Amino acid sequence: MTLLDLLGRRRSTPVRLLGPPGPDPAQLRRLLNAALRVPDHGRLVPFRIIALHGPAQARFAEEVAAIHARSEPALPATAFDKDRERYAAAPLILVVVACIDQAHAKVPAQEQLLSAGCVAHNLLLGAHALGYGAQWLTGWAAYDAAVATLLGLAAHERIVGFIHIGTAREEAPERPRPTPADVVSDWAAP
């Protein structure tokens, strides 16, 4: 399969369709090495990755549900069950964290954030290339201060996304996609 074939077939596999097995240690190392090959103006490495798997992942799922219950106690219990299920379904979650230097003299914060976003996208593409399903999610937890504290994030860090990786139990559904004619235009000089 060529790279363009891979890109043309890439789609997110909903977390509810992901299960074991996930990447073995050698595959994970290969995936991470590929994911880190992103544009990085100034070679700042404005990102890091936190791996959630095994008992720690189960504990994280419980903690996230508890944080949500404390912040929105009026929600039905099914909302907190959904949190637990979301973070426990796939055998591996890679949390991509942007480490932004807002005061950097040469590299704007937006470029640093986009570099971290490229890491997340490379993880999706790499998982797909290895034959796994994956989904990039944010949701309320990506923006919650208590979740950031739970993960040990510093003040200059923020979650770009939770990349859920596992084996698809069924084929991911396709969705309508824009065509180049929908989004590309030619610029004409004034």
Tab-separated table of N, CA and C in Angstrom, residues 24-189:
chain	number	residue	atom	x	y	z
A	24	ASP	N	2.125	-4.475	20.191
A	24	ASP	CA	3.091	-5.091	21.102
A	24	ASP	C	4.224	-4.085	21.316
A	25	PRO	N	5.145	-4.343	22.234
A	25	PRO	CA	6.198	-3.355	22.527
A	25	PRO	C	7.007	-2.922	21.301
A	26	ALA	N	7.342	-3.848	20.417
A	26	ALA	CA	8.121	-3.484	19.227
A	26	ALA	C	7.289	-2.599	18.294
A	27	GLN	N	6.018	-2.926	18.107
A	27	GLN	CA	5.153	-2.101	17.266
A	27	GLN	C	4.962	-0.720	17.874
A	28	LEU	N	4.789	-0.678	19.182
A	28	LEU	CA	4.604	0.617	19.852
A	28	LEU	C	5.851	1.486	19.686
A	29	ARG	N	7.013	0.915	19.850
A	29	ARG	CA	8.264	1.662	19.679
A	29	ARG	C	8.354	2.201	18.248
A	30	ARG	N	8.011	1.363	17.292
A	30	ARG	CA	8.030	1.789	15.877
A	30	ARG	C	7.016	2.903	15.630
A	31	LEU	N	5.821	2.749	16.189
A	31	LEU	CA	4.766	3.760	16.050
A	31	LEU	C	5.210	5.093	16.652
A	32	LEU	N	5.774	5.050	17.846
A	32	LEU	CA	6.207	6.285	18.509
A	32	LEU	C	7.343	6.953	17.743
A	33	ASN	N	8.301	6.166	17.262
A	33	ASN	CA	9.391	6.751	16.475
A	33	ASN	C	8.860	7.460	15.234
A	34	ALA	N	7.898	6.860	14.564
A	34	ALA	CA	7.315	7.480	13.373
A	34	ALA	C	6.505	8.719	13.743
A	35	ALA	N	5.774	8.651	14.834
A	35	ALA	CA	4.915	9.770	15.239
A	35	ALA	C	5.711	11.019	15.573
A	36	LEU	N	6.935	10.842	16.021
A	36	LEU	CA	7.740	11.996	16.441
A	36	LEU	C	8.426	12.709	15.279
A	37	ARG	N	8.281	12.194	14.076
A	37	ARG	CA	8.895	12.811	12.895
A	37	ARG	C	7.944	13.858	12.314
A	38	VAL	N	7.814	14.942	13.032
A	38	VAL	CA	6.869	15.997	12.662
A	38	VAL	C	7.597	17.309	12.402
A	39	PRO	N	6.954	18.226	11.680
A	39	PRO	CA	7.532	19.566	11.560
A	39	PRO	C	7.672	20.169	12.963
A	40	ASP	N	8.823	20.775	13.227
A	40	ASP	CA	9.095	21.305	14.558
A	40	ASP	C	10.043	22.497	14.416
A	41	HIS	N	9.460	23.647	14.098
A	41	HIS	CA	10.224	24.877	13.916
A	41	HIS	C	11.056	25.158	15.171
A	42	GLY	N	12.337	25.305	15.003
A	42	GLY	CA	13.229	25.589	16.121
A	42	GLY	C	13.643	24.356	16.908
A	43	ARG	N	13.200	23.185	16.475
A	43	ARG	CA	13.502	21.934	17.180
A	43	ARG	C	13.223	22.055	18.680
A	44	LEU	N	12.060	22.594	19.001
A	44	LEU	CA	11.681	22.805	20.400
A	44	LEU	C	11.152	21.549	21.071
A	45	VAL	N	10.674	20.594	20.290
A	45	VAL	CA	9.978	19.413	20.793
A	45	VAL	C	8.881	19.880	21.765
A	46	PRO	N	7.880	20.600	21.215
A	46	PRO	CA	6.827	21.164	22.066
A	46	PRO	C	5.701	20.168	22.346
A	47	PHE	N	6.078	18.963	22.685
A	47	PHE	CA	5.082	17.914	22.919
A	47	PHE	C	5.703	16.818	23.759
A	48	ARG	N	4.824	16.045	24.356
A	48	ARG	CA	5.217	14.800	25.010
A	48	ARG	C	4.019	13.879	24.958
A	49	ILE	N	4.237	12.614	25.265
A	49	ILE	CA	3.183	11.609	25.178
A	49	ILE	C	3.131	10.841	26.495
A	50	ILE	N	1.918	10.647	26.999
A	50	ILE	CA	1.702	9.840	28.196
A	50	ILE	C	0.946	8.593	27.761
A	51	ALA	N	1.503	7.423	28.048
A	51	ALA	CA	0.861	6.157	27.678
A	51	ALA	C	-0.018	5.669	28.823
A	52	LEU	N	-1.240	5.293	28.486
A	52	LEU	CA	-2.183	4.702	29.434
A	52	LEU	C	-2.489	3.286	28.962
A	53	HIS	N	-2.161	2.300	29.795
A	53	HIS	CA	-2.469	0.910	29.468
A	53	HIS	C	-2.470	0.101	30.751
A	54	GLY	N	-3.085	-1.058	30.688
A	54	GLY	CA	-3.107	-1.965	31.835
A	54	GLY	C	-3.840	-1.394	33.036
A	55	PRO	N	-3.408	-1.765	34.238
A	55	PRO	CA	-4.082	-1.306	35.459
A	55	PRO	C	-4.101	0.218	35.603
A	56	ALA	N	-3.053	0.894	35.140
A	56	ALA	CA	-3.038	2.359	35.227
A	56	ALA	C	-4.151	2.966	34.376
A	57	GLN	N	-4.418	2.380	33.230
A	57	GLN	CA	-5.485	2.873	32.369
A	57	GLN	C	-6.845	2.685	33.041
A	58	ALA	N	-7.055	1.541	33.666
A	58	ALA	CA	-8.307	1.288	34.374
A	58	ALA	C	-8.491	2.292	35.509
A	59	ARG	N	-7.408	2.567	36.227
A	59	ARG	CA	-7.460	3.549	37.317
A	59	ARG	C	-7.768	4.940	36.762
A	60	PHE	N	-7.143	5.295	35.633
A	60	PHE	CA	-7.404	6.587	35.000
A	60	PHE	C	-8.876	6.715	34.635
A	61	ALA	N	-9.453	5.660	34.054
A	61	ALA	CA	-10.873	5.678	33.679
A	61	ALA	C	-11.751	5.952	34.894
A	62	GLU	N	-11.451	5.302	36.012
A	62	GLU	CA	-12.222	5.525	37.249
A	62	GLU	C	-12.051	6.947	37.758
A	63	GLU	N	-10.829	7.449	37.730
A	63	GLU	CA	-10.558	8.805	38.210
A	63	GLU	C	-11.259	9.856	37.349
A	64	VAL	N	-11.243	9.666	36.037
A	64	VAL	CA	-11.920	10.612	35.141
A	64	VAL	C	-13.418	10.627	35.431
A	65	ALA	N	-14.012	9.457	35.607
A	65	ALA	CA	-15.445	9.400	35.940
A	65	ALA	C	-15.726	10.105	37.267
A	66	ALA	N	-14.854	9.929	38.242
A	66	ALA	CA	-15.032	10.577	39.545
A	66	ALA	C	-14.896	12.096	39.429
A	67	ILE	N	-13.946	12.563	38.645
A	67	ILE	CA	-13.781	14.006	38.425
A	67	ILE	C	-15.035	14.576	37.785
A	68	HIS	N	-15.555	13.877	36.803
A	68	HIS	CA	-16.765	14.331	36.114
A	68	HIS	C	-17.953	14.362	37.078
A	69	ALA	N	-18.066	13.351	37.906
A	69	ALA	CA	-19.168	13.298	38.883
A	69	ALA	C	-19.086	14.450	39.877
A	70	ARG	N	-17.872	14.819	40.277
A	70	ARG	CA	-17.721	15.950	41.208
A	70	ARG	C	-18.039	17.280	40.537
A	71	SER	N	-17.667	17.411	39.261
A	71	SER	CA	-17.877	18.688	38.578
A	71	SER	C	-19.302	18.871	38.072
A	72	GLU	N	-19.990	17.779	37.765
A	72	GLU	CA	-21.372	17.862	37.274
A	72	GLU	C	-22.223	16.788	37.936
A	73	PRO	N	-22.459	16.919	39.251
A	73	PRO	CA	-23.158	15.857	39.985
A	73	PRO	C	-24.605	15.634	39.542
A	74	ALA	N	-25.198	16.585	38.851
A	74	ALA	CA	-26.589	16.435	38.422
A	74	ALA	C	-26.743	15.539	37.190
A	75	LEU	N	-25.648	15.208	36.534
A	75	LEU	CA	-25.740	14.348	35.353
A	75	LEU	C	-26.160	12.940	35.760
A	76	PRO	N	-26.830	12.233	34.847
A	76	PRO	CA	-27.196	10.845	35.166
A	76	PRO	C	-25.952	9.959	35.267
A	77	ALA	N	-26.067	8.884	36.014
A	77	ALA	CA	-24.949	7.946	36.214
A	77	ALA	C	-24.426	7.394	34.889
A	78	THR	N	-25.284	7.351	33.877
A	78	THR	CA	-24.844	6.828	32.577
A	78	THR	C	-23.735	7.693	31.964
A	79	ALA	N	-23.709	8.986	32.275
A	79	ALA	CA	-22.646	9.859	31.759
A	79	ALA	C	-21.288	9.431	32.315
A	80	PHE	N	-21.276	9.058	33.591
A	80	PHE	CA	-20.019	8.650	34.223
A	80	PHE	C	-19.620	7.238	33.779
A	81	ASP	N	-20.625	6.402	33.520
A	81	ASP	CA	-20.342	5.079	32.954
A	81	ASP	C	-19.699	5.227	31.577
A	82	LYS	N	-20.182	6.203	30.809
A	82	LYS	CA	-19.631	6.452	29.475
A	82	LYS	C	-18.164	6.869	29.577
A	83	ASP	N	-17.837	7.688	30.593
A	83	ASP	CA	-16.434	8.059	30.817
A	83	ASP	C	-15.588	6.819	31.065
A	84	ARG	N	-16.068	5.960	31.960
A	84	ARG	CA	-15.310	4.741	32.279
A	84	ARG	C	-15.104	3.891	31.025
A	85	GLU	N	-16.170	3.708	30.267
A	85	GLU	CA	-16.095	2.889	29.059
A	85	GLU	C	-15.163	3.515	28.019
A	86	ARG	N	-15.236	4.828	27.857
A	86	ARG	CA	-14.414	5.513	26.851
A	86	ARG	C	-12.931	5.295	27.117
A	87	TYR	N	-12.538	5.346	28.377
A	87	TYR	CA	-11.112	5.240	28.696
A	87	TYR	C	-10.664	3.826	29.025
A	88	ALA	N	-11.566	2.863	28.914
A	88	ALA	CA	-11.194	1.475	29.204
A	88	ALA	C	-11.330	0.560	27.990
A	89	ALA	N	-11.950	1.019	26.911
A	89	ALA	CA	-12.248	0.143	25.774
A	89	ALA	C	-11.002	-0.288	25.005
A	90	ALA	N	-10.242	0.667	24.518
A	90	ALA	CA	-9.050	0.348	23.728
A	90	ALA	C	-7.928	-0.100	24.663
A	91	PRO	N	-7.090	-1.014	24.231
A	91	PRO	CA	-6.013	-1.486	25.097
A	91	PRO	C	-4.888	-0.472	25.312
A	92	LEU	N	-4.876	0.600	24.522
A	92	LEU	CA	-3.828	1.609	24.644
A	92	LEU	C	-4.406	2.983	24.353
A	93	ILE	N	-4.078	3.928	25.208
A	93	ILE	CA	-4.390	5.332	24.949
A	93	ILE	C	-3.088	6.099	25.067
A	94	LEU	N	-2.790	6.878	24.050
A	94	LEU	CA	-1.628	7.762	24.085
A	94	LEU	C	-2.145	9.193	24.199
A	95	VAL	N	-1.793	9.842	25.283
A	95	VAL	CA	-2.225	11.217	25.522
A	95	VAL	C	-1.143	12.133	24.957
A	96	VAL	N	-1.513	12.893	23.938
A	96	VAL	CA	-0.566	13.828	23.339
A	96	VAL	C	-0.717	15.163	24.058
A	97	VAL	N	0.401	15.631	24.582
A	97	VAL	CA	0.426	16.857	25.370
A	97	VAL	C	1.273	17.894	24.644
A	98	ALA	N	0.717	19.085	24.470
A	98	ALA	CA	1.477	20.200	23.909
A	98	ALA	C	2.177	20.920	25.055
A	99	CYS	N	3.445	21.215	24.871
A	99	CYS	CA	4.256	21.919	25.863
A	99	CYS	C	4.628	23.267	25.241
A	100	ILE	N	3.824	24.263	25.499
A	100	ILE	CA	3.907	25.536	24.783
A	100	ILE	C	4.736	26.565	25.536
A	101	ASP	N	5.708	27.115	24.847
A	101	ASP	CA	6.486	28.247	25.370
A	101	ASP	C	5.874	29.511	24.773
A	102	GLN	N	4.941	30.115	25.505
A	102	GLN	CA	4.213	31.299	25.017
A	102	GLN	C	5.144	32.474	24.721
A	103	ALA	N	6.257	32.544	25.409
A	103	ALA	CA	7.152	33.698	25.276
A	103	ALA	C	8.319	33.448	24.325
A	104	HIS	N	8.285	32.347	23.603
A	104	HIS	CA	9.411	32.054	22.719
A	104	HIS	C	9.585	33.188	21.713
A	105	ALA	N	10.815	33.651	21.568
A	105	ALA	CA	11.091	34.817	20.730
A	105	ALA	C	10.931	34.552	19.240
A	106	LYS	N	11.045	33.295	18.829
A	106	LYS	CA	11.063	33.010	17.391
A	106	LYS	C	9.901	32.136	16.915
A	107	VAL	N	9.446	31.206	17.755
A	107	VAL	CA	8.432	30.244	17.318
A	107	VAL	C	7.098	30.558	18.003
A	108	PRO	N	6.101	31.009	17.233
A	108	PRO	CA	4.807	31.333	17.821
A	108	PRO	C	4.151	30.112	18.480
A	109	ALA	N	3.351	30.371	19.478
A	109	ALA	CA	2.653	29.312	20.207
A	109	ALA	C	1.827	28.446	19.258
A	110	GLN	N	1.211	29.053	18.269
A	110	GLN	CA	0.387	28.289	17.323
A	110	GLN	C	1.216	27.243	16.592
A	111	GLU	N	2.428	27.575	16.201
A	111	GLU	CA	3.274	26.597	15.512
A	111	GLU	C	3.656	25.447	16.436
A	112	GLN	N	3.870	25.752	17.700
A	112	GLN	CA	4.184	24.711	18.667
A	112	GLN	C	2.989	23.772	18.851
A	113	LEU	N	1.799	24.359	18.949
A	113	LEU	CA	0.578	23.563	19.099
A	113	LEU	C	0.346	22.688	17.863
A	114	LEU	N	0.544	23.265	16.693
A	114	LEU	CA	0.356	22.484	15.465
A	114	LEU	C	1.354	21.327	15.375
A	115	SER	N	2.559	21.531	15.850
A	115	SER	CA	3.544	20.448	15.860
A	115	SER	C	3.042	19.290	16.729
A	116	ALA	N	2.498	19.615	17.900
A	116	ALA	CA	1.931	18.572	18.771
A	116	ALA	C	0.742	17.900	18.090
A	117	GLY	N	-0.063	18.675	17.383
A	117	GLY	CA	-1.190	18.103	16.644
A	117	GLY	C	-0.721	17.138	15.562
A	118	CYS	N	0.407	17.447	14.950
A	118	CYS	CA	0.965	16.531	13.943
A	118	CYS	C	1.383	15.212	14.575
A	119	VAL	N	1.876	15.253	15.812
A	119	VAL	CA	2.216	14.012	16.513
A	119	VAL	C	0.962	13.153	16.644
A	120	ALA	N	-0.139	13.786	17.070
A	120	ALA	CA	-1.395	13.047	17.228
A	120	ALA	C	-1.842	12.443	15.892
A	121	HIS	N	-1.746	13.215	14.829
A	121	HIS	CA	-2.163	12.706	13.519
A	121	HIS	C	-1.247	11.584	13.048
A	122	ASN	N	0.047	11.735	13.272
A	122	ASN	CA	0.961	10.652	12.902
A	122	ASN	C	0.659	9.370	13.672
A	123	LEU	N	0.233	9.502	14.928
A	123	LEU	CA	-0.148	8.304	15.681
A	123	LEU	C	-1.341	7.615	15.033
A	124	LEU	N	-2.320	8.395	14.575
A	124	LEU	CA	-3.475	7.800	13.881
A	124	LEU	C	-3.038	7.086	12.612
A	125	LEU	N	-2.229	7.774	11.809
A	125	LEU	CA	-1.773	7.172	10.549
A	125	LEU	C	-0.917	5.939	10.801
A	126	GLY	N	-0.028	6.033	11.782
A	126	GLY	CA	0.844	4.900	12.089
A	126	GLY	C	0.069	3.697	12.594
A	127	ALA	N	-0.919	3.951	13.448
A	127	ALA	CA	-1.747	2.846	13.942
A	127	ALA	C	-2.461	2.173	12.776
A	128	HIS	N	-2.993	2.975	11.872
A	128	HIS	CA	-3.680	2.444	10.694
A	128	HIS	C	-2.709	1.630	9.834
A	129	ALA	N	-1.492	2.141	9.638
A	129	ALA	CA	-0.503	1.432	8.826
A	129	ALA	C	-0.118	0.089	9.450
A	130	LEU	N	-0.176	0.006	10.786
A	130	LEU	CA	0.134	-1.243	11.469
A	130	LEU	C	-1.054	-2.205	11.526
A	131	GLY	N	-2.199	-1.773	10.994
A	131	GLY	CA	-3.373	-2.639	10.964
A	131	GLY	C	-4.305	-2.474	12.150
A	132	TYR	N	-4.083	-1.447	12.962
A	132	TYR	CA	-4.945	-1.193	14.119
A	132	TYR	C	-5.965	-0.110	13.797
A	133	GLY	N	-7.012	-0.080	14.590
A	133	GLY	CA	-7.955	1.017	14.544
A	133	GLY	C	-7.535	2.053	15.571
A	134	ALA	N	-7.908	3.305	15.335
A	134	ALA	CA	-7.560	4.362	16.275
A	134	ALA	C	-8.552	5.501	16.158
A	135	GLN	N	-8.694	6.224	17.263
A	135	GLN	CA	-9.547	7.413	17.269
A	135	GLN	C	-8.895	8.481	18.137
A	136	TRP	N	-8.909	9.713	17.636
A	136	TRP	CA	-8.395	10.883	18.347
A	136	TRP	C	-9.594	11.554	18.983
A	137	LEU	N	-9.623	11.581	20.309
A	137	LEU	CA	-10.710	12.225	21.030
A	137	LEU	C	-10.170	13.308	21.948
A	138	THR	N	-11.003	14.297	22.179
A	138	THR	CA	-10.722	15.300	23.202
A	138	THR	C	-11.834	15.189	24.234
A	139	GLY	N	-12.961	15.835	23.997
A	139	GLY	CA	-14.051	15.810	24.968
A	139	GLY	C	-13.720	16.682	26.161
A	140	TRP	N	-14.621	16.718	27.097
A	140	TRP	CA	-14.474	17.605	28.251
A	140	TRP	C	-13.170	17.347	28.998
A	141	ALA	N	-12.721	16.086	29.069
A	141	ALA	CA	-11.546	15.736	29.872
A	141	ALA	C	-10.273	16.404	29.358
A	142	ALA	N	-10.188	16.664	28.061
A	142	ALA	CA	-8.990	17.288	27.505
A	142	ALA	C	-8.827	18.727	27.976
A	143	TYR	N	-9.911	19.335	28.447
A	143	TYR	CA	-9.885	20.746	28.825
A	143	TYR	C	-10.106	20.955	30.322
A	144	ASP	N	-10.118	19.874	31.069
A	144	ASP	CA	-10.437	19.942	32.490
A	144	ASP	C	-9.158	20.062	33.329
A	145	ALA	N	-9.118	21.040	34.231
A	145	ALA	CA	-7.934	21.281	35.065
A	145	ALA	C	-7.640	20.099	35.985
A	146	ALA	N	-8.681	19.455	36.519
A	146	ALA	CA	-8.452	18.317	37.420
A	146	ALA	C	-7.859	17.124	36.659
A	147	VAL	N	-8.271	16.912	35.421
A	147	VAL	CA	-7.685	15.845	34.608
A	147	VAL	C	-6.227	16.179	34.293
A	148	ALA	N	-5.959	17.450	33.988
A	148	ALA	CA	-4.574	17.868	33.745
A	148	ALA	C	-3.706	17.594	34.971
A	149	THR	N	-4.243	17.890	36.148
A	149	THR	CA	-3.512	17.622	37.388
A	149	THR	C	-3.302	16.126	37.576
A	150	LEU	N	-4.343	15.339	37.312
A	150	LEU	CA	-4.246	13.884	37.421
A	150	LEU	C	-3.099	13.350	36.555
A	151	LEU	N	-2.943	13.916	35.369
A	151	LEU	CA	-1.891	13.476	34.443
A	151	LEU	C	-0.537	14.123	34.741
A	152	GLY	N	-0.494	15.034	35.691
A	152	GLY	CA	0.775	15.670	36.047
A	152	GLY	C	1.221	16.746	35.082
A	153	LEU	N	0.282	17.393	34.400
A	153	LEU	CA	0.645	18.437	33.450
A	153	LEU	C	1.087	19.706	34.173
A	154	ALA	N	2.073	20.370	33.596
A	154	ALA	CA	2.552	21.652	34.112
A	154	ALA	C	1.659	22.766	33.567
A	155	ALA	N	1.844	23.960	34.094
A	155	ALA	CA	1.004	25.098	33.711
A	155	ALA	C	1.098	25.420	32.217
A	156	HIS	N	2.239	25.162	31.595
A	156	HIS	CA	2.425	25.489	30.174
A	156	HIS	C	2.030	24.329	29.247
A	157	GLU	N	1.422	23.296	29.804
A	157	GLU	CA	1.050	22.124	29.010
A	157	GLU	C	-0.462	21.999	28.890
A	158	ARG	N	-0.888	21.413	27.768
A	158	ARG	CA	-2.309	21.114	27.579
A	158	ARG	C	-2.461	19.879	26.709
A	159	ILE	N	-3.582	19.228	26.914
A	159	ILE	CA	-3.869	17.997	26.171
A	159	ILE	C	-4.324	18.350	24.761
A	160	VAL	N	-3.652	17.751	23.785
A	160	VAL	CA	-4.054	17.887	22.388
A	160	VAL	C	-5.103	16.830	22.057
A	161	GLY	N	-4.942	15.650	22.630
A	161	GLY	CA	-5.917	14.603	22.389
A	161	GLY	C	-5.527	13.295	23.036
A	162	PHE	N	-6.545	12.470	23.178
A	162	PHE	CA	-6.381	11.099	23.643
A	162	PHE	C	-6.464	10.222	22.401
A	163	ILE	N	-5.393	9.524	22.068
A	163	ILE	CA	-5.372	8.661	20.884
A	163	ILE	C	-5.608	7.228	21.364
A	164	HIS	N	-6.799	6.714	21.099
A	164	HIS	CA	-7.208	5.366	21.500
A	164	HIS	C	-6.807	4.415	20.383
A	165	ILE	N	-6.078	3.350	20.723
A	165	ILE	CA	-5.563	2.415	19.718
A	165	ILE	C	-5.879	0.986	20.136
A	166	GLY	N	-6.387	0.208	19.188
A	166	GLY	CA	-6.672	-1.198	19.431
A	166	GLY	C	-7.058	-1.892	18.144
A	167	THR	N	-7.566	-3.077	18.299
A	167	THR	CA	-8.027	-3.849	17.149
A	167	THR	C	-9.505	-3.561	16.934
A	168	ALA	N	-9.839	-3.228	15.701
A	168	ALA	CA	-11.233	-2.940	15.375
A	168	ALA	C	-12.031	-4.245	15.372
A	169	ARG	N	-13.134	-4.260	16.126
A	169	ARG	CA	-14.005	-5.442	16.152
A	169	ARG	C	-14.879	-5.522	14.905
A	170	GLU	N	-15.019	-4.404	14.221
A	170	GLU	CA	-15.700	-4.365	12.923
A	170	GLU	C	-15.156	-3.165	12.164
A	171	GLU	N	-15.414	-3.124	10.880
A	171	GLU	CA	-14.888	-2.041	10.060
A	171	GLU	C	-15.495	-0.705	10.484
A	172	ALA	N	-14.661	0.289	10.546
A	172	ALA	CA	-15.130	1.630	10.909
A	172	ALA	C	-16.028	2.169	9.806
A	173	PRO	N	-17.091	2.848	10.191
A	173	PRO	CA	-17.985	3.395	9.175
A	173	PRO	C	-17.321	4.543	8.414
A	174	GLU	N	-17.648	4.646	7.156
A	174	GLU	CA	-17.178	5.789	6.359
A	174	GLU	C	-18.142	6.936	6.604
A	175	ARG	N	-17.671	8.134	6.379
A	175	ARG	CA	-18.512	9.315	6.515
A	175	ARG	C	-18.323	10.189	5.291
A	176	PRO	N	-19.259	11.073	5.043
A	176	PRO	CA	-19.077	11.979	3.903
A	176	PRO	C	-17.817	12.823	4.086
A	177	ARG	N	-17.082	12.995	3.038
A	177	ARG	CA	-15.847	13.785	3.060
A	177	ARG	C	-15.956	14.907	2.039
A	178	PRO	N	-15.312	16.030	2.304
A	178	PRO	CA	-15.305	17.079	1.288
A	178	PRO	C	-14.452	16.656	0.096
A	179	THR	N	-14.737	17.227	-1.027
A	179	THR	CA	-13.908	17.014	-2.213
A	179	THR	C	-13.018	18.237	-2.374
A	180	PRO	N	-11.952	18.125	-3.158
A	180	PRO	CA	-11.132	19.318	-3.393
A	180	PRO	C	-11.966	20.499	-3.914
A	181	ALA	N	-12.948	20.223	-4.747
A	181	ALA	CA	-13.789	21.305	-5.276
A	181	ALA	C	-14.549	22.024	-4.160
A	182	ASP	N	-14.812	21.339	-3.065
A	182	ASP	CA	-15.528	21.944	-1.939
A	182	ASP	C	-14.671	22.925	-1.146
A	183	VAL	N	-13.357	22.710	-1.119
A	183	VAL	CA	-12.521	23.477	-0.191
A	183	VAL	C	-11.323	24.177	-0.807
A	184	VAL	N	-11.026	23.948	-2.078
A	184	VAL	CA	-9.854	24.540	-2.698
A	184	VAL	C	-10.289	25.628	-3.667
A	185	SER	N	-9.618	26.764	-3.590
A	185	SER	CA	-9.874	27.840	-4.544
A	185	SER	C	-8.536	28.402	-4.987
A	186	ASP	N	-8.542	29.046	-6.140
A	186	ASP	CA	-7.349	29.699	-6.654
A	186	ASP	C	-7.367	31.153	-6.213
A	187	TRP	N	-6.241	31.612	-5.746
A	187	TRP	CA	-6.129	33.008	-5.387
A	187	TRP	C	-5.808	33.807	-6.631
A	188	ALA	N	-6.445	34.933	-6.779
A	188	ALA	CA	-6.163	35.804	-7.922
A	188	ALA	C	-5.629	37.127	-7.372
A	189	ALA	N	-4.547	37.585	-7.942
A	189	ALA	CA	-3.953	38.849	-7.502
A	189	ALA	C	-4.948	39.987	-7.725
